[in-house]
PDB file of C-alpha atoms and ligand atoms in Angstrom:
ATOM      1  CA  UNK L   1       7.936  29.182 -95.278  1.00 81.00           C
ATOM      2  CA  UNK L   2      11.301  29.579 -96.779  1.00 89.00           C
ATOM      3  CA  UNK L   3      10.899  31.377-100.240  1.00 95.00           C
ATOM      4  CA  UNK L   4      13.184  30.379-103.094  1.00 97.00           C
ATOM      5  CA  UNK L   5      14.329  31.584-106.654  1.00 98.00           C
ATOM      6  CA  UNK L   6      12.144  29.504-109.376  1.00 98.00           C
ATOM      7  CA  UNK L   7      14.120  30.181-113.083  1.00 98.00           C
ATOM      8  CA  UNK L   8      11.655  28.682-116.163  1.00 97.00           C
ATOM      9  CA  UNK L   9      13.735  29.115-119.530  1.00 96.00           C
ATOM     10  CA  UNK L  10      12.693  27.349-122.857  1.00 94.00           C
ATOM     11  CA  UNK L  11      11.853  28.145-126.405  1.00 92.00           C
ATOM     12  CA  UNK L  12      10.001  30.808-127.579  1.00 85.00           C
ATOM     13  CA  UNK L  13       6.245  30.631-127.283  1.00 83.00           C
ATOM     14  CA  UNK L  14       6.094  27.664-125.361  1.00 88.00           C
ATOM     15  CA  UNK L  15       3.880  28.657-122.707  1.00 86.00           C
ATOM     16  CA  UNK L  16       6.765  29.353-120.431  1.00 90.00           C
ATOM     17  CA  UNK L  17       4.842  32.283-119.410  1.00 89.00           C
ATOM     18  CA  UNK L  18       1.982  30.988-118.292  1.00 89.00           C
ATOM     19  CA  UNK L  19       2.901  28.537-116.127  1.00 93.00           C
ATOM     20  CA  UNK L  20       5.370  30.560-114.560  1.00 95.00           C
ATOM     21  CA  UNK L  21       2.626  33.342-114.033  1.00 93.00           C
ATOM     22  CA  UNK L  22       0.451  31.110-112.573  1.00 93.00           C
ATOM     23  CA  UNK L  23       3.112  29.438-110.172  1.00 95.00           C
ATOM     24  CA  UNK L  24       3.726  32.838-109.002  1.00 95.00           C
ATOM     25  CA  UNK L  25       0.058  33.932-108.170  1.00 93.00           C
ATOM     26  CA  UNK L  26      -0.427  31.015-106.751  1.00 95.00           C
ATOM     27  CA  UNK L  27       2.302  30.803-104.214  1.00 96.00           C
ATOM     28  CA  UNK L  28       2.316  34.324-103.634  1.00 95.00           C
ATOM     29  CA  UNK L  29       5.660  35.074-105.614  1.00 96.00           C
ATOM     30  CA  UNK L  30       6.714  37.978-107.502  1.00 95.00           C
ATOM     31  CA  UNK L  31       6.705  36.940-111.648  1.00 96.00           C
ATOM     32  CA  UNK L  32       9.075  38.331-113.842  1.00 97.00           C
ATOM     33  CA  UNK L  33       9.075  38.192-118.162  1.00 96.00           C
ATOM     34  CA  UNK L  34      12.462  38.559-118.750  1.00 97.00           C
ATOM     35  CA  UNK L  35      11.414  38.789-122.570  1.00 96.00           C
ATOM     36  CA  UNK L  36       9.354  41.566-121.888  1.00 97.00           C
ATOM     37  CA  UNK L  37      12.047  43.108-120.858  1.00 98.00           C
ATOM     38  CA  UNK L  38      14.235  42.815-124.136  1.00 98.00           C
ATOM     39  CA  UNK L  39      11.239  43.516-126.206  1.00 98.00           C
ATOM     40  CA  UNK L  40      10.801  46.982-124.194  1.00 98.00           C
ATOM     41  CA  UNK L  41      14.078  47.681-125.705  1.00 98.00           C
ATOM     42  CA  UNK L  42      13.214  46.409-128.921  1.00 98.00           C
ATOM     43  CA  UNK L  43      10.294  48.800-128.688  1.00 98.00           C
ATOM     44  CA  UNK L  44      12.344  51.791-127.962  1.00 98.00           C
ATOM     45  CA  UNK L  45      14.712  50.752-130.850  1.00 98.00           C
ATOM     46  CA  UNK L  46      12.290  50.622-133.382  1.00 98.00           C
ATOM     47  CA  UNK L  47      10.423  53.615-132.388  1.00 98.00           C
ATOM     48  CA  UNK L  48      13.738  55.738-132.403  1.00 98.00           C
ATOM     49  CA  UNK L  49      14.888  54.746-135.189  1.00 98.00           C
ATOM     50  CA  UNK L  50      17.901  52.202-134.250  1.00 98.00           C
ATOM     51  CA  UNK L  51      17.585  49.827-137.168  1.00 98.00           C
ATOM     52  CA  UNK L  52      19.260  49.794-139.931  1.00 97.00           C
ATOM     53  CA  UNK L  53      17.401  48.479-143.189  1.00 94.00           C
ATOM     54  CA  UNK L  54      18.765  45.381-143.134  1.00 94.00           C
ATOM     55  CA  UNK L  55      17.732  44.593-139.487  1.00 93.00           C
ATOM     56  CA  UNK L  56      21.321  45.131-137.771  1.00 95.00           C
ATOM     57  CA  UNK L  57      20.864  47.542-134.775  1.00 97.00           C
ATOM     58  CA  UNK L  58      22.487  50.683-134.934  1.00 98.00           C
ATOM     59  CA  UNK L  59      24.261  49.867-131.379  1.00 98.00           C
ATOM     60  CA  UNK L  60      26.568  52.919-131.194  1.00 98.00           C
ATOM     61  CA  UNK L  61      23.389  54.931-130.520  1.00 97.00           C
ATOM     62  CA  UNK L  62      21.717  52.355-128.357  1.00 98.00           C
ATOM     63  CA  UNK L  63      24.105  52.113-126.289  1.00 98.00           C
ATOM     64  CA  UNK L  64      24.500  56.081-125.854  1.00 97.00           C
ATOM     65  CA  UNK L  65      20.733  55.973-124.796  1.00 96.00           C
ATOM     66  CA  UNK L  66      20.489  52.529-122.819  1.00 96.00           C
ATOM     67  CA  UNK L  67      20.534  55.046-119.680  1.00 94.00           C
ATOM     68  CA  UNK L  68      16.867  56.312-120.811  1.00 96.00           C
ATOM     69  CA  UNK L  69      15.383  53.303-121.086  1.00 97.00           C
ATOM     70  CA  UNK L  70      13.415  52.285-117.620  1.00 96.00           C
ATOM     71  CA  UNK L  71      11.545  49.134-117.704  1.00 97.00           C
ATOM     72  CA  UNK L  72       9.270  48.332-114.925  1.00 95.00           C
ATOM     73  CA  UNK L  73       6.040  45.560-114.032  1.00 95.00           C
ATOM     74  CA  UNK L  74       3.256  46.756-112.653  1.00 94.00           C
ATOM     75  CA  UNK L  75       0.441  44.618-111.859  1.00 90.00           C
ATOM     76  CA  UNK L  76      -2.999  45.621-113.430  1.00 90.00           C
ATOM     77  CA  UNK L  77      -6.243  44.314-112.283  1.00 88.00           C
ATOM     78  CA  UNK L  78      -3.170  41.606-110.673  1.00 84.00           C
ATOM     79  CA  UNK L  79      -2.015  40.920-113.728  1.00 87.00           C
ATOM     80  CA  UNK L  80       1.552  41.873-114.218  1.00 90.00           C
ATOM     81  CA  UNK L  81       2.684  44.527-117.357  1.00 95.00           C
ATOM     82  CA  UNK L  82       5.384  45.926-118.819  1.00 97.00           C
ATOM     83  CA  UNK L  83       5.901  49.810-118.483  1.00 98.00           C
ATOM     84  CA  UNK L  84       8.480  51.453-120.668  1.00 98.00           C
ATOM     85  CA  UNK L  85       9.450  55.109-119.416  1.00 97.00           C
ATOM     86  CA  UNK L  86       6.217  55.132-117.182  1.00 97.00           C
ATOM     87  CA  UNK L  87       3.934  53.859-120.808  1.00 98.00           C
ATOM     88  CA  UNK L  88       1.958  50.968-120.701  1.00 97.00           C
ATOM     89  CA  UNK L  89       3.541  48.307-123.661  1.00 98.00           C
ATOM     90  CA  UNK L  90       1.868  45.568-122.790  1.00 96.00           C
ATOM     91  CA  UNK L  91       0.326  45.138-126.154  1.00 94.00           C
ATOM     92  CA  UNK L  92       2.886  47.087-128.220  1.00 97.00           C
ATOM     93  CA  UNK L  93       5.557  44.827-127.071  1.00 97.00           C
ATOM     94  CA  UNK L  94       3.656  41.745-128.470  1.00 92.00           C
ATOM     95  CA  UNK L  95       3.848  42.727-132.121  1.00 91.00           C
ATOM     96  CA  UNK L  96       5.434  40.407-135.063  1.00 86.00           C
ATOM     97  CA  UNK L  97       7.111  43.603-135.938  1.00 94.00           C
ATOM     98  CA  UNK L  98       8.809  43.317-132.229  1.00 96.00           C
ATOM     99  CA  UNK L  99       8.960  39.734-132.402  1.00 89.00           C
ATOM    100  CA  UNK L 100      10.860  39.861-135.447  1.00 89.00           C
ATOM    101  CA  UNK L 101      13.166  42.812-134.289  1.00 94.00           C
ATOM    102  CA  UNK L 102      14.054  41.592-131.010  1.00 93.00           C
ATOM    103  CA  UNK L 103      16.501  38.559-131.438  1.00 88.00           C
ATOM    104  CA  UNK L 104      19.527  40.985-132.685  1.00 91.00           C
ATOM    105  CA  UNK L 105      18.761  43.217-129.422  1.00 95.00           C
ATOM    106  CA  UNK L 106      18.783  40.125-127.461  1.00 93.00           C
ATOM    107  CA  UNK L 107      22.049  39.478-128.481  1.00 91.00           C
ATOM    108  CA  UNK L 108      24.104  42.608-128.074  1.00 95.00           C
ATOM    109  CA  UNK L 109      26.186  42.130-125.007  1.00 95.00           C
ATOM    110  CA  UNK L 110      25.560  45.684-122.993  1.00 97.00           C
ATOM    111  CA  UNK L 111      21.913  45.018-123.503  1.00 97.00           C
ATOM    112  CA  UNK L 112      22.014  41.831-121.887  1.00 96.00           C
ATOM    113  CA  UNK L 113      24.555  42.721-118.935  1.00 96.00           C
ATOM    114  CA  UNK L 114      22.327  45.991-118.308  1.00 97.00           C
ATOM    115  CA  UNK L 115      18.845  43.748-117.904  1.00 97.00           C
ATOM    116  CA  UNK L 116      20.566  40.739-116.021  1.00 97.00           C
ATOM    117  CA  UNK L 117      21.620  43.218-113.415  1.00 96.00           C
ATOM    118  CA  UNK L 118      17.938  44.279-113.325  1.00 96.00           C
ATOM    119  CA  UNK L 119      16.620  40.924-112.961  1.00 97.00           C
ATOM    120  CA  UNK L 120      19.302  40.313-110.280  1.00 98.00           C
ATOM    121  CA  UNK L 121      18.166  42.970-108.242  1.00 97.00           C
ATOM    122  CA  UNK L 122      14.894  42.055-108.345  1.00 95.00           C
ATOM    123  CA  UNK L 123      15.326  38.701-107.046  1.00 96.00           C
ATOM    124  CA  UNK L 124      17.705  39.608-104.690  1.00 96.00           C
ATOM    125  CA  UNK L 125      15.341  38.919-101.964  1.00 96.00           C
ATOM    126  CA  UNK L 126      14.103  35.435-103.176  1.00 97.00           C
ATOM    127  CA  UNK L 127      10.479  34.926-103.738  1.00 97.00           C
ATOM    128  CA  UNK L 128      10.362  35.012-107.501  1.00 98.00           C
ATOM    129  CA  UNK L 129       9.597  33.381-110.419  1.00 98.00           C
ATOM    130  CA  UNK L 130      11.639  34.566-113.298  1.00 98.00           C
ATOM    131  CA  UNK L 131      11.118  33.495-116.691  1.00 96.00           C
ATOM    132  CA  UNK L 132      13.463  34.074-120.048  1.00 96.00           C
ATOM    133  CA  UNK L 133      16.345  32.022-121.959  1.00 94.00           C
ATOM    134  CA  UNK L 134      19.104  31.944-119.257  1.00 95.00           C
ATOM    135  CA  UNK L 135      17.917  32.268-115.861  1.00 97.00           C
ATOM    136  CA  UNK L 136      18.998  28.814-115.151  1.00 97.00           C
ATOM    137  CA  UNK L 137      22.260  29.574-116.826  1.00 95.00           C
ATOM    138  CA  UNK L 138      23.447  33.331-116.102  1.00 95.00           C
ATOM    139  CA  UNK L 139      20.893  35.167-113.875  1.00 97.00           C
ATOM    140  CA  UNK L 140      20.176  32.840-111.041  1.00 98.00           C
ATOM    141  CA  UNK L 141      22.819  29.864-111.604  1.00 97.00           C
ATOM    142  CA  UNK L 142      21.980  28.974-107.545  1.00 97.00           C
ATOM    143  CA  UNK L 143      18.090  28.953-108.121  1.00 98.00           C
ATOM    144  CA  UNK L 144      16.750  25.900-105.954  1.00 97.00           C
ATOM    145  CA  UNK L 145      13.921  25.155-109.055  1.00 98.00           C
ATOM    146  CA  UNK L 146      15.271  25.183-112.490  1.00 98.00           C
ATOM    147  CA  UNK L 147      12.896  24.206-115.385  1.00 98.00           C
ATOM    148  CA  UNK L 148      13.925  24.222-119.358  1.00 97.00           C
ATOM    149  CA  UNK L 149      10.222  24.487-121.302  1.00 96.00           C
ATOM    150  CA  UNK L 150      10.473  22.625-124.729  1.00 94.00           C
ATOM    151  CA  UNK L 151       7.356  21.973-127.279  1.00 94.00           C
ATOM    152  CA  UNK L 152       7.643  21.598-131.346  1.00 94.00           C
ATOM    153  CA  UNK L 153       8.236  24.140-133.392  1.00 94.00           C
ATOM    154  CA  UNK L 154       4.555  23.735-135.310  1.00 95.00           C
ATOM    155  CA  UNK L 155       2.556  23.367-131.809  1.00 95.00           C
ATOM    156  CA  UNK L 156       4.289  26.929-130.485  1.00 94.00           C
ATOM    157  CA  UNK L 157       3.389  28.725-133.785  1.00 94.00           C
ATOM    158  CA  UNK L 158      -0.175  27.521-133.495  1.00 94.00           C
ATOM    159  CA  UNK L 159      -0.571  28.674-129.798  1.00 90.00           C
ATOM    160  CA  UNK L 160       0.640  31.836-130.354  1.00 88.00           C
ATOM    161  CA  UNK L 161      -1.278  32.020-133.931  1.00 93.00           C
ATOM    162  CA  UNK L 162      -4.492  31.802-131.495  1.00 92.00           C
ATOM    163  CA  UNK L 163      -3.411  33.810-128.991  1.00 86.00           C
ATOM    164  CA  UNK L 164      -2.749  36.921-131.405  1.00 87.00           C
ATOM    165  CA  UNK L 165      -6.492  36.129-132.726  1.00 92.00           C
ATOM    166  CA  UNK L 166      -7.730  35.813-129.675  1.00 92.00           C
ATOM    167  CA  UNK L 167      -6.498  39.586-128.674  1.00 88.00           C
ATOM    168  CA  UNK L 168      -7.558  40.545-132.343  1.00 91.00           C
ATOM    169  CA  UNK L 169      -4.305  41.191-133.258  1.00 86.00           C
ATOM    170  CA  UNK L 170      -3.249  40.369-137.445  1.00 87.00           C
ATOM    171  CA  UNK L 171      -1.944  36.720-137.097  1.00 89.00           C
ATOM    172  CA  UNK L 172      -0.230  34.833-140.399  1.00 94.00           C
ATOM    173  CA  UNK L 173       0.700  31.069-139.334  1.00 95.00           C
ATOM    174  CA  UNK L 174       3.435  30.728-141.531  1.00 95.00           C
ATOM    175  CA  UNK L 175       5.079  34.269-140.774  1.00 94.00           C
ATOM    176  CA  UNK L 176       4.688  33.133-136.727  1.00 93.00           C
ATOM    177  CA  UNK L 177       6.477  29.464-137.716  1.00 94.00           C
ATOM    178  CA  UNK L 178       8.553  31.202-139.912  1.00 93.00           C
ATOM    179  CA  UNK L 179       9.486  33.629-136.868  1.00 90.00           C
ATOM    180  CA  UNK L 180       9.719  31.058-134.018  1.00 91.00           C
ATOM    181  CA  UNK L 181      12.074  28.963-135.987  1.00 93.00           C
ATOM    182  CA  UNK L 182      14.533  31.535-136.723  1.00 90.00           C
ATOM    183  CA  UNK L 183      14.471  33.044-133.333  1.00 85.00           C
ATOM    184  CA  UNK L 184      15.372  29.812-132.317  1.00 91.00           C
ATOM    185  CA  UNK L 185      18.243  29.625-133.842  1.00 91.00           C
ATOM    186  CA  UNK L 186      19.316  32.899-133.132  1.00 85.00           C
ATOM    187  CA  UNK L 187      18.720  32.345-129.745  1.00 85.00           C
ATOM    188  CA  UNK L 188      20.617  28.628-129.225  1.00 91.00           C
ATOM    189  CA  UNK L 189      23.684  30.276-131.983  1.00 91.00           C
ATOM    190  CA  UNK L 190      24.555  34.081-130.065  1.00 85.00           C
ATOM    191  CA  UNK L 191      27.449  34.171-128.195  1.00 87.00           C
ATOM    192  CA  UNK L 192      26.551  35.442-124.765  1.00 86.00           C
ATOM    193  CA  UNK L 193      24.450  33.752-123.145  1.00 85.00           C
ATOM    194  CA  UNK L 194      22.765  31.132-125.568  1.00 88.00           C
ATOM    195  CA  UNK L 195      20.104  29.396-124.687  1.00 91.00           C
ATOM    196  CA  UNK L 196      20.545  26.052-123.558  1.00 92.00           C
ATOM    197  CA  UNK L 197      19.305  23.905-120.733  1.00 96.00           C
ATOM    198  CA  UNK L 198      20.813  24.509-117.237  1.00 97.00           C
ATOM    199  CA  UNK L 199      22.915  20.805-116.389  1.00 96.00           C
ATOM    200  CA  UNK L 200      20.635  20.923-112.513  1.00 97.00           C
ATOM    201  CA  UNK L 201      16.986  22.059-114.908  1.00 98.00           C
ATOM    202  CA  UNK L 202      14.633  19.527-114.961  1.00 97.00           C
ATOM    203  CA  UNK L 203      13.213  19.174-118.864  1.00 96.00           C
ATOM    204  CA  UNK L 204       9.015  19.355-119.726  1.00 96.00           C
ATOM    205  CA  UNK L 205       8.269  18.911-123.284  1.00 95.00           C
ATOM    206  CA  UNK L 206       4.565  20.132-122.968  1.00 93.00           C
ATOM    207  CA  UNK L 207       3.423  19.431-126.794  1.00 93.00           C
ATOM    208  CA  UNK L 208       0.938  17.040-126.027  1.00 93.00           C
ATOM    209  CA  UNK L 209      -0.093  18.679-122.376  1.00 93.00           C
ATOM    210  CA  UNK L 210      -2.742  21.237-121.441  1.00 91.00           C
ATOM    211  CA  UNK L 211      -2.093  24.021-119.321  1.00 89.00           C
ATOM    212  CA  UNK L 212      -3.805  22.888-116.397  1.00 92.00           C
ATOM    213  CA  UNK L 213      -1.386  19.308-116.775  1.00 94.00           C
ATOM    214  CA  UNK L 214       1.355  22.111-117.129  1.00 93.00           C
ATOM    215  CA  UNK L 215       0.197  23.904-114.117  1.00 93.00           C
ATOM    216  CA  UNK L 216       0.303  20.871-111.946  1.00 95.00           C
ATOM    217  CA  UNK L 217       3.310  19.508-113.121  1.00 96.00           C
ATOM    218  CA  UNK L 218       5.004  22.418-112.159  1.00 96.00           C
ATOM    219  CA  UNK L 219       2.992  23.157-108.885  1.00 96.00           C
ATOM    220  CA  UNK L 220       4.462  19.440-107.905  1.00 96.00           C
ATOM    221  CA  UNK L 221       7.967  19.978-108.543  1.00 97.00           C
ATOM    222  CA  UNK L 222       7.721  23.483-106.478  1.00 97.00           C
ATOM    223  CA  UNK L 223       6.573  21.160-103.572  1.00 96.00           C
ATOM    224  CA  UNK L 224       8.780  18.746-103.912  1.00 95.00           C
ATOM    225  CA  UNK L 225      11.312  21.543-103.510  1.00 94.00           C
ATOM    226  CA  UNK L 226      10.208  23.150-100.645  1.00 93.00           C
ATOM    227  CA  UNK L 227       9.543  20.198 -98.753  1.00 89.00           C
ATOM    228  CA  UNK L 228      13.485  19.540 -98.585  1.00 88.00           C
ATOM    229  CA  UNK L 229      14.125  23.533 -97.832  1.00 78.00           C
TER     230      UNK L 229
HETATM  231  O1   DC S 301      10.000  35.057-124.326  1.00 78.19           O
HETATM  232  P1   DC S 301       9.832  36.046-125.454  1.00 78.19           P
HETATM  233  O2   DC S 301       9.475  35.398-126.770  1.00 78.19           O
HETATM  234  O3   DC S 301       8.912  37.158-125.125  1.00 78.19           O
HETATM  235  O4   DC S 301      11.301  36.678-125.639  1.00 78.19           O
HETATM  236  C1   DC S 301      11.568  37.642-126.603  1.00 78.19           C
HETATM  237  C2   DC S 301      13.002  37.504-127.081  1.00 78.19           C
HETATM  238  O5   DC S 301      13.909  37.907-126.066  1.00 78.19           O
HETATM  239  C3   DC S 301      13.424  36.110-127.526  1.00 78.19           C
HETATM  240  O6   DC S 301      13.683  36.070-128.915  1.00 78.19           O
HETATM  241  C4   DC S 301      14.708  35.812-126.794  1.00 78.19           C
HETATM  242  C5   DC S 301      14.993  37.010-125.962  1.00 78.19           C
HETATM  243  N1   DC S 301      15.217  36.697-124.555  1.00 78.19           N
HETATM  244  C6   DC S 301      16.507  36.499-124.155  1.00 78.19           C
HETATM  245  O7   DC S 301      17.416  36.510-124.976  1.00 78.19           O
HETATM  246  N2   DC S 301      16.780  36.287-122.842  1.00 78.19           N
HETATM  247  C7   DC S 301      15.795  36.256-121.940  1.00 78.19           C
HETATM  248  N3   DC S 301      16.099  36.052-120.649  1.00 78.19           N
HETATM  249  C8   DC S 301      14.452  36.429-122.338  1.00 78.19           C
HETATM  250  C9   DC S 301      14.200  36.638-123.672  1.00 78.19           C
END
């Protein structure tokens, strides 16, 4: 069967990730976390010591040391994680102190033109199901599935309230609303690539639907595609 590029883009915490995961395993596709992929660098930041104390990025010395930075999926048990420099960060990446970090990485342009080339090469042979803020838009405009993810603000910070308690990780409801809204804005407001909905994505506002409605929402619209390839 022909194999085709599937983008997903959308808000933060809005499940994105789990649909797009399960897609993928379930069609045989490779799945990529775009975010993952900015909060590896986030990571690194942090741990070297590239913020400032006001939260700007000290970018002179990022960008002197992009060049050591190697992100890479591996899958675990077949579950896909992120690897930075050969370390497993699955669960350091997934911090608030990440989370609240990240959106100023995300928007520094030779961050974001050094991981789109990534995540062009790795869909370079089709197959994939690629999730993030503007794989619609920048990484794959030709993708043959485009979907833009939206839920409100108050239902995202409550699923991802329960899923930090559910890895026993410290979770604070209002510091995770607090942190969804503003990254948010920061990531509708930056300058390269904002996110915003592709014109060809189809739209799923899933507050009021259950993962498994999610799942075969999206499992239709991937056969609805194919069928026409
Ligand atoms: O999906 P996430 O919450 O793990 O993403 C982390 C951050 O990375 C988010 O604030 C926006 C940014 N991001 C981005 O700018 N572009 C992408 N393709 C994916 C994520």
């Amino acid at each position: 069967m022909k194999k085709i590029t599937i983008a997903i883009d959308g808000y933060s915490s809005c499940g994105k990730s789990t649909m797009a995961k399960d897609l993928a395993r379930e069609i045989g596709y490779i799945y990529i976390d775009t975010g993952a992929m900015y909060r590896a660098v986030t990571l690194y930041a942090l741990r070297q010591g590239y913020f400032n104390s006001d939260g700007t990025v000290k970018t002179d010395e990022l960008e002197h040391n992009m060049e050591k930075i190697h992100i890479s999926f591996k899958l675990v048990s077949g579950i896909p994680k992120t690897y930075l420099n050969n370390e497993l960060v699955e669960y350091d990446i997934r911090t608030l102190e990440v989370s609240s970090h990240v959106s100023p990485i995300a928007a520094i342009p030779f961050v974001r033109k050094a991981l789109v080339a990534q995540q062009q090469a790795m869909g370079k042979d089709k197959g994939i199901v690629m999730d993030g803020r503007d794989i619609g838009t920048t990484v794959f405009p030709e993708a043959e599935l485009k979907i833009f993810v939206t839920a409100k603000s108050s239902i995202r910070a409550q699923r991802r309230f329960e899923e930090l308690k559910e890895k026993g990780m410290p979770a604070d409801f209002d510091a995770i609303k607090k942190n969804v809204e503003e990254r948010d804005y920061i990531d509708t407001h930056r300058e390269v690539s904002p996110l915003r909905k592709a014109d060809d994505a189809i739209e799923l506002d899933n507050s009021m639907m259950t993962i498994s409605e999610q799942k075969q929402w999206l499992m239709d619209k991937y056969h609805n595609i194919i069928k026409t390839k």
